[in-house]
XYZ file of C-alpha atoms in Angstrom:
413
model
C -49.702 -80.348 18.437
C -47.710 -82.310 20.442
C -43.688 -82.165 20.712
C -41.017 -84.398 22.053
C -38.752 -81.946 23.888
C -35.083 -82.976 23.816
C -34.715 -80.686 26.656
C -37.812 -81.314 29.066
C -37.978 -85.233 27.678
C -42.027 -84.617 28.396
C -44.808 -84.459 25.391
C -46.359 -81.127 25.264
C -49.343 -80.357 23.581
C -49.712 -76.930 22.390
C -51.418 -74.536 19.683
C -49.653 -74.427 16.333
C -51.792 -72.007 14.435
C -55.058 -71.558 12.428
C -55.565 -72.103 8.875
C -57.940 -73.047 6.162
C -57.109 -76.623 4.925
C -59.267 -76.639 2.290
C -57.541 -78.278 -0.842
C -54.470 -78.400 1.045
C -52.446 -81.486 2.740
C -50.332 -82.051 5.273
C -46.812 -83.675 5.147
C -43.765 -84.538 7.458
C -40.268 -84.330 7.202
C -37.165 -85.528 9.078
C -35.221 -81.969 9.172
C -33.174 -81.031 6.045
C -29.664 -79.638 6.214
C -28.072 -77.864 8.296
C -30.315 -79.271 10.709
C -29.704 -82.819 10.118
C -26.782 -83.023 12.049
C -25.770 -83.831 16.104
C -25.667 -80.167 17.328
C -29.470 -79.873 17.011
C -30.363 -82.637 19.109
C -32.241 -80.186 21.016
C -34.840 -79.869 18.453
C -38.168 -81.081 19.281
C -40.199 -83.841 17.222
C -43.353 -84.628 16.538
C -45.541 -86.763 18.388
C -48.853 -86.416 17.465
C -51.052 -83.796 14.919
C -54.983 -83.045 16.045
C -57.319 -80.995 14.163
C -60.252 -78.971 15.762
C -62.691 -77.121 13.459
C -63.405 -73.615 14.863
C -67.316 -72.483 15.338
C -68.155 -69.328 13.872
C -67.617 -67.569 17.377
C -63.883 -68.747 17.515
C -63.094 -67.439 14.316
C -64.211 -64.017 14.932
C -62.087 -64.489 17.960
C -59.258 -65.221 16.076
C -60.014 -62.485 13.423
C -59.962 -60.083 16.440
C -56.606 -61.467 18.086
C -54.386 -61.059 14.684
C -51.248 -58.628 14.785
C -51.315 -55.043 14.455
C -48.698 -52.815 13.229
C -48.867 -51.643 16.978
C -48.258 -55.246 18.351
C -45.350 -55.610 16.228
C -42.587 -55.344 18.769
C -40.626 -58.302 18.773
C -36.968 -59.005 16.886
C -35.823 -61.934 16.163
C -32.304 -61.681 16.515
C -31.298 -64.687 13.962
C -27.417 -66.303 14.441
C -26.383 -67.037 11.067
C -23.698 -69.831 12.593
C -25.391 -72.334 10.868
C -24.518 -71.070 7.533
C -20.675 -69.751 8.813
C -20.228 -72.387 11.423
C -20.393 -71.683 14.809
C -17.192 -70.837 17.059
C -17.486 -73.996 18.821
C -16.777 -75.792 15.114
C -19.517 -76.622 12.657
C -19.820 -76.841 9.523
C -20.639 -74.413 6.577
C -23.814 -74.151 4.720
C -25.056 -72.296 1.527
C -28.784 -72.509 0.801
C -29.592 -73.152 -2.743
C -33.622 -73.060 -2.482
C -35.730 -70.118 -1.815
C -38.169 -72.014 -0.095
C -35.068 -73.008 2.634
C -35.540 -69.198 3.349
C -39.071 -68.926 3.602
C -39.388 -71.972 5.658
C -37.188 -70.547 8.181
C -39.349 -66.791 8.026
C -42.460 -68.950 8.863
C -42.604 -68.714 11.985
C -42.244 -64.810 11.716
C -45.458 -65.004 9.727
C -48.892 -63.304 10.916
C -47.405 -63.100 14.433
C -46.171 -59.855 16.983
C -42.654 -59.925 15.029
C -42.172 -56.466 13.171
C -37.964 -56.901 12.850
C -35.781 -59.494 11.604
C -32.247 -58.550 12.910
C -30.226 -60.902 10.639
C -26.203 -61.482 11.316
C -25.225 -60.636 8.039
C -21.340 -59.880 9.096
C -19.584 -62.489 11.567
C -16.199 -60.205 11.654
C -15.220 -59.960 7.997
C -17.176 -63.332 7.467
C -19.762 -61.899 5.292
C -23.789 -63.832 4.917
C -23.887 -61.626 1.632
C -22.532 -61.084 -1.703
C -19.517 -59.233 -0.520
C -17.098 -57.217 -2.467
C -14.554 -56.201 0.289
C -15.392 -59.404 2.722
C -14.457 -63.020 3.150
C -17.184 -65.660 1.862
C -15.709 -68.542 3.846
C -14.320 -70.793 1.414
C -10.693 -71.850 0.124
C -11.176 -69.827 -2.818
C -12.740 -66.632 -1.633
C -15.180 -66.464 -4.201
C -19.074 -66.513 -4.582
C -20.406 -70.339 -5.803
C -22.997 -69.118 -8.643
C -25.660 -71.769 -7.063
C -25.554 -70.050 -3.622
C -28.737 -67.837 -2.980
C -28.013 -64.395 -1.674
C -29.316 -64.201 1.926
C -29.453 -60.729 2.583
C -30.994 -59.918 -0.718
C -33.442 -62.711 -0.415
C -34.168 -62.144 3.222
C -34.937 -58.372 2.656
C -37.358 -59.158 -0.017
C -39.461 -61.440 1.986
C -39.146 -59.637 5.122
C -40.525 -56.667 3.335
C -43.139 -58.705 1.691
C -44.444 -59.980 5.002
C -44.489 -56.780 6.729
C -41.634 -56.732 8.791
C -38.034 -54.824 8.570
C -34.944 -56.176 8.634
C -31.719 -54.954 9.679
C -28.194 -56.257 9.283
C -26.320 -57.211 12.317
C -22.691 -57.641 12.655
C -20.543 -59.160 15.851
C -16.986 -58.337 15.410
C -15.278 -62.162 15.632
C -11.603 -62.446 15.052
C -9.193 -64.644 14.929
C -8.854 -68.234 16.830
C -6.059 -70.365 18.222
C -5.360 -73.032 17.375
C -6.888 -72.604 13.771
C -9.573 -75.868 14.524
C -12.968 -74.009 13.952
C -12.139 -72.799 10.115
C -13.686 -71.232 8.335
C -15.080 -68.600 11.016
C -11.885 -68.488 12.787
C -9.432 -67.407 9.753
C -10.472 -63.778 9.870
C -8.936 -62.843 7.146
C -8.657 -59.064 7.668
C -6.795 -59.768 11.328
C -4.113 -61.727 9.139
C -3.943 -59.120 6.674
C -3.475 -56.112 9.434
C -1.933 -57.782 12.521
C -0.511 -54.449 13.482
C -3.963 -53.220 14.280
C -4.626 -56.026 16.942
C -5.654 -55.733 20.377
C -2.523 -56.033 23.002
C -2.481 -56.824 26.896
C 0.138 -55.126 29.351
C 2.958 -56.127 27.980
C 2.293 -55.255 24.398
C 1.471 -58.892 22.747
C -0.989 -58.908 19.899
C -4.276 -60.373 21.076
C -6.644 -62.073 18.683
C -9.241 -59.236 17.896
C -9.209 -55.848 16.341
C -8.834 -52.637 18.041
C -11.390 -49.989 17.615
C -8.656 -47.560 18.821
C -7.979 -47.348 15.297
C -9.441 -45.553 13.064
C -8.512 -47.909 10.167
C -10.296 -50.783 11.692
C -13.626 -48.344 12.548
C -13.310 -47.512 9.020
C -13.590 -51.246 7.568
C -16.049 -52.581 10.052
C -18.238 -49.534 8.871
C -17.020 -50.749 4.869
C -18.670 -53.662 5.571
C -21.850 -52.195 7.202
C -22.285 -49.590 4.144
C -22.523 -52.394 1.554
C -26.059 -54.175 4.077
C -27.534 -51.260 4.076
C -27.348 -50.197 0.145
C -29.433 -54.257 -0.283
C -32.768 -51.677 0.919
C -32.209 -52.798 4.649
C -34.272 -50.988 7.000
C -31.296 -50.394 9.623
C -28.004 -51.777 11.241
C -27.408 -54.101 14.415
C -23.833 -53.994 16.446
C -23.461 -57.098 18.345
C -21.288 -55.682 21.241
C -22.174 -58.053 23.745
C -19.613 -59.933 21.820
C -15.786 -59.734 21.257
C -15.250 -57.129 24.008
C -13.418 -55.427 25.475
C -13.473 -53.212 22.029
C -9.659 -51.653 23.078
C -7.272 -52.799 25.509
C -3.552 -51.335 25.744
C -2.456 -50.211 21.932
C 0.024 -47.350 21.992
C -3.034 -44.827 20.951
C -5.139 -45.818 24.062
C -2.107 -45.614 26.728
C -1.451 -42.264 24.971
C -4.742 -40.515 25.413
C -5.025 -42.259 28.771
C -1.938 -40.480 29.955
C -2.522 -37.017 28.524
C -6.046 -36.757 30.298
C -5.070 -38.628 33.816
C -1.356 -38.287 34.271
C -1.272 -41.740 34.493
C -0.317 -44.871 32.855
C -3.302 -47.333 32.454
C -0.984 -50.581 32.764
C -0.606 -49.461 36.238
C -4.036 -49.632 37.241
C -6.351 -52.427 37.754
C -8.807 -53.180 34.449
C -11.566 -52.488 36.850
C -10.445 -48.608 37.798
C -13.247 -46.665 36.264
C -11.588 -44.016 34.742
C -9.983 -46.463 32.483
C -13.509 -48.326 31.520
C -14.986 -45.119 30.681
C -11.788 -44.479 28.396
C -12.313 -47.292 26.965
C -16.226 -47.218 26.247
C -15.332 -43.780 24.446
C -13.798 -45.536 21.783
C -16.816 -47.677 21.452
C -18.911 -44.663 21.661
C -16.953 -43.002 18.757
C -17.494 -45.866 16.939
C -21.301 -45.991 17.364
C -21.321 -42.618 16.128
C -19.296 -42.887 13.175
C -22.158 -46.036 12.419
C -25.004 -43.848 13.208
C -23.769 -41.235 10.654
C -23.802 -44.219 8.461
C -27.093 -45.089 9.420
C -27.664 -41.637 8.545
C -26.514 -41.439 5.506
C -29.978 -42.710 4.250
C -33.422 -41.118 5.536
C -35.266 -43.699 7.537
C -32.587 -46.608 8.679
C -32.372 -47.243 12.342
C -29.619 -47.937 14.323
C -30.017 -50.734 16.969
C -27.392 -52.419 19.646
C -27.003 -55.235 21.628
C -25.121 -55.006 24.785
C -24.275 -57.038 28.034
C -27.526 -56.750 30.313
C -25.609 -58.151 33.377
C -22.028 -59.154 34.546
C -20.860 -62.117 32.223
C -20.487 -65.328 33.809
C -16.753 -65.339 33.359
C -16.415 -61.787 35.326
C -15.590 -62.125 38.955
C -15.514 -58.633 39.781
C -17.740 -58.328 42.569
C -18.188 -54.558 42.087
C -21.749 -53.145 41.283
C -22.454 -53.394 37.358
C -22.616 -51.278 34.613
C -22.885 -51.541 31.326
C -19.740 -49.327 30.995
C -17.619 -51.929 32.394
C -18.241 -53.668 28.890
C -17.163 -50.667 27.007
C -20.599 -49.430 26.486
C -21.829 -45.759 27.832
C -25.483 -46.180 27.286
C -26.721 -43.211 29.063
C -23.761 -41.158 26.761
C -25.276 -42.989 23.642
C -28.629 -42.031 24.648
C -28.141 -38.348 25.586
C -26.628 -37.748 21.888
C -29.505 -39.429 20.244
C -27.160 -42.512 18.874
C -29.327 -45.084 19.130
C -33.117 -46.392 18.516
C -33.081 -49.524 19.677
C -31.340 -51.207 22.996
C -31.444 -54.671 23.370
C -29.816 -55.559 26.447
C -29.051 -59.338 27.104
C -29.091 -61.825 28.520
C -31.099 -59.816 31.230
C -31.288 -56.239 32.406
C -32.429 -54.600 35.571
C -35.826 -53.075 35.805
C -33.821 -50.101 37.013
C -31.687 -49.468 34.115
C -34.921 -49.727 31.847
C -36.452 -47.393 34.246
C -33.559 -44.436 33.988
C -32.917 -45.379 30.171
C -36.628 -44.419 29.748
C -36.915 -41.404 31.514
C -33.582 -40.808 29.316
C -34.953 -41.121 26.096
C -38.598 -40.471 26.283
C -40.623 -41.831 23.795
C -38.487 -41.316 20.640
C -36.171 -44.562 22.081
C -36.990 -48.206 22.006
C -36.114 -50.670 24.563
C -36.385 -54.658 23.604
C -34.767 -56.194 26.361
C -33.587 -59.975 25.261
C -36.091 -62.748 26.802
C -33.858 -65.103 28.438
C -33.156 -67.844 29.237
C -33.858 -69.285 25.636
C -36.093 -71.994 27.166
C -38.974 -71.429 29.633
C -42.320 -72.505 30.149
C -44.915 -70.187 28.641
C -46.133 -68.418 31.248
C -42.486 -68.099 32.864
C -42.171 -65.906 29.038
C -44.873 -64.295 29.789
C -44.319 -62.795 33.561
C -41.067 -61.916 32.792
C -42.612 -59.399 29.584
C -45.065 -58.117 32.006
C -42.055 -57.455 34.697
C -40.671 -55.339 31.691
C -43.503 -53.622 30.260
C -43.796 -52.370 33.908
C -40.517 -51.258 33.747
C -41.141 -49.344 30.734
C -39.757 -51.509 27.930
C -41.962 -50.974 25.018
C -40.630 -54.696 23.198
C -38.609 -57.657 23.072
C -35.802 -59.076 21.391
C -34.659 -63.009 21.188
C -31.295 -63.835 21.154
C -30.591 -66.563 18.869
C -34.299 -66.640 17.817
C -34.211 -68.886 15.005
C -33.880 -71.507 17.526
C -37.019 -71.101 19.780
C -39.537 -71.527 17.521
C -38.758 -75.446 17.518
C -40.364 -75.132 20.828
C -43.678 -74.862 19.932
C -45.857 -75.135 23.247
C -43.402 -71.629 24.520
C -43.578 -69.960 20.892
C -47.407 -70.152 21.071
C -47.118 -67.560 23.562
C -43.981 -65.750 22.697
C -45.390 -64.655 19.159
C -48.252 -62.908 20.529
C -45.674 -61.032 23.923
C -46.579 -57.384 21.754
């Protein structure tokens, strides 16, 4: 098949997959909603369809080559902005049609995917049925036409295979209020006094998990995913960090175990980073007891793989300087699945192995979201090598659009 790629403006002919077309037909579409509108330029078109009938050799090739519950080591990590809107402003959108949800598993299908991480929680912005969430509208309440995501999308995920877990990034509030509804975040409004603060003690526009309270409802919100029959949970925390800044209860502690106030040091000293990724730390445990809770789930996080492009600090990274202590996660047993992004050093992978042995899985992301095929594959090989044992995909739902790299991507376990 051939694709018009908004992004490469070349033709590319590549495999789309194998099927019996017997009694079947074949029809085209312009793209339905929500990807009818401008922000999905990028989407490829079609150019051209060719069929080629397989000899009896190729077919047992093919028969040979499907996925195997040991090849099943990609996650799909799908952003659910297109139903919330995305922080840069887009609209809202409520499927209505099963099929809307199996269209978009599809390309899942008889390939090396074995999880669908799905962003059921965008702060208190909930993709689900919620009874202690916000559902995005005016009203607050749940339209009776709308189909359930998360209920939906654990049902066929199941069906096909695969597991799914919930994901949540912890968005808050925006200024000016131009990007509604993801930027009302309700629960900041309703508990201001539980907001981030810089030096000089102004509210920020996130939630502090110095507080137990908010710990408490993010994990509220986390409880209700998992009782749909997901198979685990997903923290986003290479998003809306730092997790804790200067409330009262941080410069307290801070004080009591260093003498010291931490308004007097630079955010880079790192005694105060580690103080801070403890509070993340506590609350990854109080989610893995969640987690817990039920025989079976798993508990997987995404976490900054490299300095972000807005950091300037020029000292040597670590993941801690995001307010994660993955080697302290890892040496309590808090975790199944890392999935570093957007890249990670082979180093890391290599001490986070020897770490965890065997019982811990690390899916580094596959970045940057477009690259040739074979640029897809050297970089999986690099990380294999490394000791990664799978792959994730950062906002996966939109690579499949590019067919000639997802030819090879689906097949990377």
């Amino acid at each position: 098949m051939g694709l018009v790629n908004e992004i490469y403006k070349s033709i590319q002919e590549a495999y789309w997959k194998t099927d019996d077309l017997t009694g079947k037909a074949l029809h085209f579409r312009q793209p339905g909603p929500p990807y009818d509108g401008p922000e999905m330029l990028g989407f490829s078109n079609l150019a051209w369809v060719r069929l080629e009938p397989l000899t009896e050799e190729e077919i047992a090739a093919w028969e040979n080559e499907k996925p195997t519950p040991e090849t099943r080591k990609l996650a799909q990590l799908f952003c659910t902005g297109q139903f919330t809107g995305h922080t840069a402003g887009t609209k809202t959108y409520h499927p209505t049609s099963e099929d809307w949800f199996r269209e978009e598993l599809a390309p899942l299908v008889d390939s090396d995917f074995g999880i669908l991480v799905f962003e059921a929680l965008r702060g208190s912005y909930a993709n689900y049925r919620t009874s202690i969430g916000y559902l995005g509208t005016e009203a607050d309440r749940w339209e009776e036409d709308w189909i359930d995501p998360l209920q939906l999308l654990t049902r066929l995920s199941h069906e096909k295979g695969m597991k799914i877990f919930a994901s949540m990034r912890m968005i808050s509030v925006q200024y000016p209020m131009n990007h509604a509804p993801i930027a009302r975040a309700k629960h900041f409004h309703e508990h201001p006094e539980l907001a981030k603060r810089d030096r000089t003690g102004r509210p920020l526009t996130g939630l502090s998990l110095a507080y137990p309270e908010v710990r408490a409802y993010w994990c509220s919100l986390l409880r209700e995913t998992l009782d749909y029959g997901t198979d685990g949970l997903q923290l986003h925390l290479n998003r809306a960090n730092p997790f804790v800044l200067y409330e009262q209860p941080v410069i307290d502690s801070f004080q009591a175990e260093h003498g010291i106030d931490p308004r007097e040091l630079p955010e880079s000293d790192p005694r105060f980073q580690r103080h801070q990724a403890d509070y993340t730390t506590q609350f990854v445990r109080e989610v893995k007891a969640l987690v817990d809770e039920k025989p079976g789930r798993e508990l997987a996080i995404t976490f900054y793989g490299e300095p972000h492009k807005y950091d300037r600090d020029s000292s040597p990274y670590h993941p801690i300087r995001y307010g994660c202590d993955i080697e302290g996660w890892i040496r309590e047993g808090l975790v199944d699945y890392l999935m570093p992004s957007p890249t990670i050093s082979l180093d890391f992978i290599r001490t986070w192995r020897e770490l965890g042995g065997d019982r811990l899985h690390i899916w580094p992301d596959l970045m940057p979201r477009t690259q040739p095929a074979e640029m897809y594959a050297r970089l999986a090989q690099s990380y294999y090598e490394a000791g990664a044992d799978g792959f994730s995909l950062w906002d996966g739902e939109r690579r499949p659009q590019r067919i000639s790299e997802w030819a090879a991507v689906r097949r990377l376990g």
